[in-house]
CSV table of C-alpha atoms and ligand atoms in Angstrom, one decimal:
chain,number,residue,atom,x,y,z
A,1,MET,CA,-6.2,-8.8,24.8
A,2,MET,CA,-5.8,-5.0,24.5
A,3,THR,CA,-2.4,-3.8,23.2
A,4,THR,CA,-0.5,-1.8,25.8
A,5,PHE,CA,1.3,1.3,24.6
A,6,PRO,CA,4.2,3.0,26.5
A,7,PRO,CA,2.8,6.1,28.2
A,8,GLU,CA,5.5,8.3,26.7
A,9,LEU,CA,4.5,7.3,23.2
A,10,LEU,CA,0.9,8.1,23.9
A,11,SER,CA,1.7,11.5,25.4
A,12,PHE,CA,4.0,12.3,22.5
A,13,LEU,CA,1.3,11.4,20.0
A,14,ARG,CA,-1.3,13.4,21.9
A,15,ALA,CA,1.0,16.5,21.6
A,16,ALA,CA,2.0,15.8,17.9
A,17,SER,CA,0.4,17.5,14.9
A,18,ARG,CA,2.5,16.1,12.0
A,19,VAL,CA,2.1,12.3,11.4
A,20,ALA,CA,2.9,10.2,8.4
A,21,VAL,CA,1.9,6.6,7.9
A,22,LEU,CA,3.1,4.0,5.3
A,23,THR,CA,0.9,1.0,4.8
A,24,GLY,CA,1.5,-2.3,2.9
A,25,ALA,CA,-0.4,-5.4,2.0
A,26,GLY,CA,-0.6,-6.5,5.6
A,27,VAL,CA,-3.2,-3.9,6.4
A,28,SER,CA,-5.5,-5.5,3.9
A,29,GLN,CA,-4.8,-9.1,5.0
A,30,GLU,CA,-7.7,-9.1,7.5
A,31,SER,CA,-10.0,-8.0,4.7
A,32,GLY,CA,-9.1,-11.3,3.1
A,33,LEU,CA,-6.7,-10.0,0.5
A,34,ARG,CA,-3.4,-11.9,0.1
A,35,THR,CA,-0.2,-10.1,0.9
A,36,PHE,CA,2.7,-10.2,-1.6
A,37,ARG,CA,4.6,-12.7,0.4
A,38,ASP,CA,1.7,-15.0,1.0
A,39,ALA,CA,1.9,-17.9,-1.4
A,40,GLN,CA,-0.4,-17.3,-4.4
A,41,VAL,CA,-3.2,-19.7,-4.9
A,42,GLY,CA,-4.5,-21.7,-7.8
A,43,ILE,CA,-3.1,-21.0,-11.2
A,44,TRP,CA,-1.1,-18.1,-9.7
A,45,ALA,CA,0.8,-20.5,-7.4
A,46,GLN,CA,3.2,-21.2,-10.3
A,47,TYR,CA,4.2,-17.5,-10.5
A,48,ARG,CA,5.9,-15.1,-8.2
A,49,PRO,CA,4.2,-11.7,-8.1
A,50,GLU,CA,7.5,-10.1,-9.1
A,51,ASP,CA,7.2,-12.2,-12.3
A,52,LEU,CA,3.7,-10.9,-13.1
A,53,ALA,CA,4.0,-7.3,-11.9
A,54,THR,CA,6.6,-6.2,-14.5
A,55,PRO,CA,6.5,-4.5,-17.9
A,56,GLU,CA,8.4,-7.5,-19.4
A,57,ALA,CA,5.7,-9.9,-18.2
A,58,PHE,CA,3.1,-7.6,-19.8
A,59,GLU,CA,5.1,-7.4,-23.1
A,60,ARG,CA,5.5,-11.2,-23.1
A,61,ASN,CA,1.9,-12.2,-22.2
A,62,PRO,CA,-0.5,-9.3,-21.8
A,63,ARG,CA,-3.4,-11.7,-21.4
A,64,LEU,CA,-1.9,-13.5,-18.4
A,65,VAL,CA,-1.0,-10.2,-16.7
A,66,TRP,CA,-4.6,-8.8,-17.3
A,67,ASP,CA,-6.1,-12.0,-15.9
A,68,PHE,CA,-3.8,-11.7,-12.8
A,69,TYR,CA,-5.0,-8.1,-12.2
A,70,ALA,CA,-8.7,-8.9,-13.1
A,71,THR,CA,-8.7,-11.6,-10.4
A,72,ARG,CA,-7.1,-9.2,-7.9
A,73,ARG,CA,-9.5,-6.5,-8.8
A,74,GLU,CA,-12.5,-8.8,-8.3
A,75,GLY,CA,-11.0,-9.8,-4.9
A,76,ALA,CA,-10.5,-6.1,-3.9
A,77,GLY,CA,-14.0,-5.2,-5.1
A,78,SER,CA,-15.7,-7.8,-2.9
A,79,ALA,CA,-13.4,-7.2,0.1
A,80,GLN,CA,-14.5,-4.9,2.9
A,81,PRO,CA,-12.2,-2.4,4.8
A,82,ASN,CA,-11.3,-3.9,8.2
A,83,PRO,CA,-11.0,-2.2,11.6
A,84,GLY,CA,-7.4,-1.3,10.8
A,85,HIS,CA,-8.5,0.8,7.8
A,86,TYR,CA,-11.2,2.5,9.8
A,87,ALA,CA,-8.8,3.3,12.7
A,88,LEU,CA,-6.4,5.0,10.2
A,89,ALA,CA,-9.3,7.1,8.9
A,90,GLU,CA,-10.1,8.0,12.5
A,91,LEU,CA,-6.4,8.9,13.2
A,92,GLU,CA,-6.4,11.2,10.2
A,93,LYS,CA,-9.0,13.4,12.0
A,94,ARG,CA,-6.9,13.7,15.2
A,95,PHE,CA,-3.8,15.3,13.7
A,96,ASN,CA,-3.6,18.7,11.9
A,97,ASN,CA,-1.1,17.4,9.4
A,98,PHE,CA,-1.7,13.7,8.6
A,99,LEU,CA,-0.7,11.8,5.4
A,100,LEU,CA,-1.5,8.2,4.6
A,101,ILE,CA,1.0,6.8,2.1
A,102,THR,CA,0.0,3.4,0.8
A,103,GLN,CA,1.7,0.8,-1.3
A,104,ASN,CA,-1.6,-1.0,-1.7
A,105,ILE,CA,-3.6,-0.8,-4.9
A,106,ASP,CA,-6.9,-2.2,-3.5
A,107,GLY,CA,-8.6,1.2,-2.7
A,108,LEU,CA,-9.7,0.0,0.8
A,109,HIS,CA,-8.2,3.0,2.6
A,110,GLN,CA,-10.5,5.3,0.5
A,111,ARG,CA,-13.5,3.1,1.1
A,112,ALA,CA,-12.8,3.3,4.9
A,113,GLY,CA,-12.9,7.1,4.7
A,114,SER,CA,-9.2,8.1,4.5
A,115,ARG,CA,-8.8,11.3,2.5
A,116,ASN,CA,-5.2,12.6,2.8
A,117,LEU,CA,-3.8,9.7,0.9
A,118,VAL,CA,-1.0,9.0,-1.6
A,119,GLU,CA,-1.1,5.8,-3.6
A,120,LEU,CA,2.6,5.1,-4.3
A,121,HIS,CA,2.0,2.1,-6.5
A,122,GLY,CA,-1.2,3.1,-8.3
A,123,ASN,CA,-4.7,1.7,-8.1
A,124,LEU,CA,-6.3,-1.5,-9.4
A,125,ARG,CA,-9.5,0.3,-10.4
A,126,ARG,CA,-7.8,2.6,-13.0
A,127,ILE,CA,-6.4,1.6,-16.3
A,128,ARG,CA,-4.2,3.6,-18.7
A,129,CYS,CA,-2.7,3.4,-22.1
A,130,SER,CA,0.6,1.5,-22.1
A,131,ARG,CA,1.9,4.4,-24.2
A,132,ARG,CA,0.7,6.8,-21.5
A,133,CYS,CA,-1.6,8.8,-23.9
A,134,GLY,CA,-4.4,8.7,-21.3
A,135,THR,CA,-5.9,7.2,-18.2
A,136,ILE,CA,-9.3,5.6,-18.1
A,137,ASP,CA,-10.9,5.6,-14.6
A,138,GLU,CA,-12.9,2.8,-13.1
A,139,TRP,CA,-12.8,0.1,-15.7
A,140,GLU,CA,-16.2,-1.5,-15.2
A,141,GLU,CA,-16.7,-4.6,-17.2
A,142,LEU,CA,-13.8,-7.2,-17.0
A,143,PRO,CA,-12.5,-7.1,-20.6
A,144,GLU,CA,-12.6,-10.4,-22.4
A,145,VAL,CA,-9.5,-9.5,-24.4
A,146,VAL,CA,-6.7,-7.1,-23.7
A,147,PRO,CA,-8.4,-3.8,-24.5
A,148,ALA,CA,-6.8,-1.3,-26.9
A,149,CYS,CA,-6.3,2.4,-26.2
A,150,PRO,CA,-9.1,4.3,-28.0
A,151,LYS,CA,-6.6,7.0,-29.0
A,152,CYS,CA,-3.5,5.2,-30.2
A,153,GLY,CA,-4.5,1.5,-30.2
A,154,ALA,CA,-1.8,0.4,-27.8
A,155,PRO,CA,-2.8,-2.2,-25.2
A,156,LEU,CA,-4.4,-0.7,-22.1
A,157,ARG,CA,-2.9,-1.8,-18.8
A,158,PRO,CA,-3.8,-1.5,-15.1
A,159,ASP,CA,-2.7,1.9,-13.7
A,160,VAL,CA,-0.3,0.3,-11.2
A,161,VAL,CA,3.5,0.7,-10.8
A,162,TRP,CA,5.3,-2.5,-11.8
A,163,PHE,CA,8.8,-3.6,-10.7
A,164,GLY,CA,11.4,-1.6,-12.6
A,165,GLU,CA,9.0,1.3,-13.2
A,166,ALA,CA,9.3,4.7,-11.6
A,167,LEU,CA,6.8,5.7,-9.0
A,168,PRO,CA,4.5,8.7,-9.7
A,169,GLU,CA,6.8,11.7,-9.3
A,170,ASP,CA,4.3,13.9,-7.4
A,171,GLY,CA,3.1,11.2,-5.1
A,172,LEU,CA,6.7,10.2,-4.2
A,173,HIS,CA,7.7,13.8,-3.6
A,174,HIS,CA,4.6,14.4,-1.4
A,175,ALA,CA,5.4,11.2,0.6
A,176,ILE,CA,9.1,12.1,1.1
A,177,THR,CA,8.1,15.7,2.2
A,178,ALA,CA,5.5,14.3,4.7
A,179,ALA,CA,7.9,11.6,6.0
A,180,THR,CA,10.8,14.0,6.5
A,181,THR,CA,8.7,16.7,8.2
A,182,SER,CA,6.7,14.4,10.4
A,183,GLN,CA,7.0,14.1,14.2
A,184,VAL,CA,5.9,10.5,14.1
A,185,PHE,CA,6.2,8.0,11.2
A,186,PHE,CA,4.3,4.7,11.3
A,187,SER,CA,5.2,1.8,9.0
A,188,ILE,CA,2.2,-0.6,9.1
A,189,GLY,CA,1.7,-4.0,7.5
A,190,THR,CA,4.7,-3.9,5.2
A,191,SER,CA,7.7,-6.2,4.9
A,192,GLY,CA,9.9,-3.2,4.2
A,193,LEU,CA,11.5,-4.9,1.2
A,194,VAL,CA,10.2,-2.9,-1.7
A,195,GLN,CA,12.1,0.3,-2.6
A,196,PRO,CA,11.8,3.3,-2.6
A,197,ALA,CA,8.7,3.0,-0.3
A,198,ALA,CA,10.7,1.1,2.4
A,199,SER,CA,13.2,3.9,2.7
A,200,LEU,CA,10.6,6.4,3.9
A,201,ALA,CA,10.8,5.2,7.5
A,202,LEU,CA,14.6,5.7,7.6
A,203,MET,CA,14.3,9.1,5.9
A,204,ALA,CA,11.8,10.1,8.6
A,205,LYS,CA,13.9,8.8,11.4
A,206,LYS,CA,17.0,10.6,10.1
A,207,ALA,CA,15.0,13.8,9.9
A,208,GLY,CA,14.1,13.4,13.6
A,209,SER,CA,10.8,11.5,13.6
A,210,VAL,CA,9.8,8.9,16.2
A,211,PHE,CA,9.5,5.7,14.1
A,212,VAL,CA,6.7,3.3,15.1
A,213,GLU,CA,6.4,-0.1,13.3
A,214,ILE,CA,3.2,-2.2,13.5
A,215,ASN,CA,3.6,-5.5,11.6
A,216,TYR,CA,2.7,-9.1,12.2
A,217,ASP,CA,6.3,-10.2,11.7
A,218,PRO,CA,9.6,-8.5,12.4
A,219,THR,CA,11.1,-6.8,9.3
A,220,PRO,CA,14.5,-5.4,8.2
A,221,LEU,CA,13.2,-2.0,9.7
A,222,THR,CA,12.3,-3.4,13.1
A,223,ASP,CA,15.6,-2.7,14.8
A,224,GLN,CA,15.5,0.9,13.6
A,225,ALA,CA,12.1,1.4,15.1
A,226,ASP,CA,11.7,3.4,18.3
A,227,TYR,CA,8.6,1.3,19.0
A,228,ALA,CA,7.7,-2.0,17.3
A,229,PHE,CA,4.3,-3.7,17.9
A,230,HIS,CA,4.1,-7.2,16.4
A,231,GLY,CA,0.6,-8.4,15.8
A,232,LYS,CA,-2.5,-7.7,13.6
A,233,SER,CA,-3.0,-4.1,12.5
A,234,GLY,CA,-6.7,-4.7,12.6
A,235,GLU,CA,-6.4,-5.1,16.3
A,236,ILE,CA,-3.5,-2.9,17.3
A,237,LEU,CA,-4.7,0.2,15.4
A,238,PRO,CA,-8.2,0.3,17.0
A,239,ASP,CA,-6.4,-0.2,20.4
A,240,LEU,CA,-4.2,2.8,19.6
A,241,VAL,CA,-7.2,5.0,18.8
A,242,LYS,CA,-8.9,3.9,22.1
A,243,ALA,CA,-5.7,4.4,24.1
A,244,LEU,CA,-5.3,8.0,22.7
A,245,GLY,CA,-8.8,8.7,24.1
B,1,LIG,C1,11.9,1.4,-9.1
B,1,LIG,C2,2.0,-2.7,-7.5
B,1,LIG,C3,13.4,2.5,-10.5
B,1,LIG,C4,1.8,-3.8,-8.4
B,1,LIG,C5,4.2,-3.0,-6.4
B,1,LIG,C6,17.1,-5.5,-6.8
B,1,LIG,C7,16.7,-6.2,-7.9
B,1,LIG,C8,15.7,-5.8,-8.7
B,1,LIG,C9,15.0,-4.7,-8.4
B,1,LIG,C10,15.3,-4.0,-7.3
B,1,LIG,C11,16.3,-4.4,-6.4
B,1,LIG,N1,16.4,-3.6,-5.4
B,1,LIG,C12,15.5,-2.6,-5.5
B,1,LIG,C13,14.8,-2.9,-6.7
B,1,LIG,C14,13.8,-2.1,-7.2
B,1,LIG,C15,12.4,-2.7,-6.9
B,1,LIG,C16,12.3,-3.4,-5.6
B,1,LIG,O1,12.3,-2.8,-4.5
B,1,LIG,N2,12.4,-4.8,-5.6
B,1,LIG,C17,12.3,-5.6,-4.4
B,1,LIG,C18,11.5,-6.8,-4.6
B,1,LIG,C19,13.8,-5.9,-4.0
B,1,LIG,N3,11.5,-1.6,-6.8
B,1,LIG,C20,11.0,-1.2,-8.0
B,1,LIG,O2,11.1,-1.7,-9.1
B,1,LIG,C21,10.2,0.1,-7.9
B,1,LIG,N4,10.6,1.0,-9.0
B,1,LIG,O3,12.7,1.2,-8.3
B,1,LIG,O4,12.1,2.1,-10.2
B,1,LIG,C22,13.3,3.5,-11.5
B,1,LIG,C23,13.5,4.9,-11.3
B,1,LIG,C24,13.4,5.8,-12.3
B,1,LIG,C25,13.0,5.3,-13.6
B,1,LIG,C26,12.8,4.0,-13.8
B,1,LIG,C27,12.9,3.1,-12.8
B,1,LIG,C28,8.7,-0.2,-8.1
B,1,LIG,C29,8.2,-1.0,-6.9
B,1,LIG,C30,6.7,-1.0,-7.0
B,1,LIG,C31,6.3,-2.4,-7.5
B,1,LIG,N5,4.8,-2.5,-7.4
B,1,LIG,N6,2.8,-3.1,-6.3
B,1,LIG,C32,1.0,-4.9,-7.7
B,1,LIG,O5,0.6,-4.7,-6.5
B,1,LIG,O6,0.7,-5.9,-8.4
B,1,LIG,S1,5.1,-3.5,-5.0
B,1,LIG,C33,4.2,-4.6,-4.1
B,1,LIG,O7,5.0,-5.0,-3.0
B,1,LIG,C34,2.9,-4.1,-3.5
B,1,LIG,O8,2.7,-2.7,-3.6
B,1,LIG,C35,3.2,-4.4,-2.0
B,1,LIG,O9,2.5,-3.5,-1.2
B,1,LIG,C36,4.6,-4.1,-2.0
B,1,LIG,C37,5.4,-4.4,-0.8
B,1,LIG,O10,4.9,-5.6,-0.3
B,1,LIG,P1,4.2,-5.4,1.1
B,1,LIG,O11,3.1,-4.4,1.0
B,1,LIG,O12,5.2,-5.1,2.2
B,1,LIG,O13,3.6,-6.8,1.3
B,1,LIG,P2,4.3,-8.0,1.8
B,1,LIG,O14,3.5,-9.2,1.4
B,1,LIG,O15,5.8,-7.9,1.3
B,1,LIG,O16,4.4,-7.8,3.4
B,1,LIG,C38,3.2,-7.8,4.1
B,1,LIG,C39,3.6,-7.7,5.5
B,1,LIG,O17,2.4,-7.6,6.3
B,1,LIG,C40,4.4,-8.9,6.1
B,1,LIG,O18,5.6,-8.4,6.7
B,1,LIG,C41,3.5,-9.5,7.1
B,1,LIG,O19,4.2,-9.9,8.3
B,1,LIG,C42,2.6,-8.4,7.4
B,1,LIG,N7,1.2,-8.8,7.8
B,1,LIG,C43,0.5,-9.8,7.3
B,1,LIG,N8,-0.8,-9.8,7.8
B,1,LIG,C44,-0.8,-8.8,8.7
B,1,LIG,C45,0.5,-8.1,8.7
B,1,LIG,N9,0.8,-7.0,9.5
B,1,LIG,C46,-0.2,-6.6,10.3
B,1,LIG,N10,-1.4,-7.2,10.4
B,1,LIG,C47,-1.8,-8.2,9.6
B,1,LIG,N11,-3.0,-8.8,9.7
B,2,LIG,ZN1,-2.8,5.4,-26.2
């Protein structure tokens, strides 16, 4: 059944030129990728993501953390973008000034055609030296052992932002500028729990944006939203593109 959108939201969007979108793991759920709050499966069931996605976990057991990311990278590699990803790539074409800010590391937005994109938490396909002396793109073969940096010999690690680590400076700055100058800010498929990404919606609202949340479940941001649509982003977003005409 088609999502119905309030006419005033549609006319505001049709007249808008500056739109910013934050996405989280929920946007990739219909591509078959687990979200952060879904219970992990198999051997990962005994771990919480927060206990694997940290520098301490990597220090303690680099092999385990590598295996965790290698499994997720394989999953992301075989996953396909879903209609929600494609709808976001379509929306990008409709607004003069559109930025897609994602917390996801699966690369599915790029594969669906999104161009104006900031990856706040890095990307599964890239690896870098744990002492930051270089970044190696597109790690092809899945390393049997934890690979060493060719320059300094330190262990290589996935180029993602772990809990307790700072987000990429330029990406975060770009995201904050886009959020606080937007006319409409969407928060899509995210539980709104992880900082500083979750604050972007409130920064946008404070700066005068219309804040729209699209998420399967209500979140701590829902009561701040001017419009909240609860359901699957892979259904609601294509409906929005259709409704905008
Ligand atoms: C920092 C990359 C400071 C790795 C990720 C208290 C104690 C300890 C720490 C903190 C604290 N308070 C704040 C912090 C800091 C911490 C934080 O926020 N912790 C949280 C857990 C409380 N933040 C940090 O550590 C950040 N760094 O603060 O640094 C600093 C500053 C300067 C110098 C040094 C340090 C770093 C955070 C980044 C961590 N890395 N990812 C990896 O992926 O392995 S975060 C990780 O969580 C993913 O990126 C994920 O995207 C993100 C958020 O999760 P969601 O995307 O929202 O996914 P989730 O499962 O939660 O929700 C999915 C939603 O989708 C659900 O609501 C569901 O209903 C919905 N959904 C499901 N299916 C669908 C759907 N919606 C629509 N359609 C569907 N089909
Ligand atoms: Zn190095």
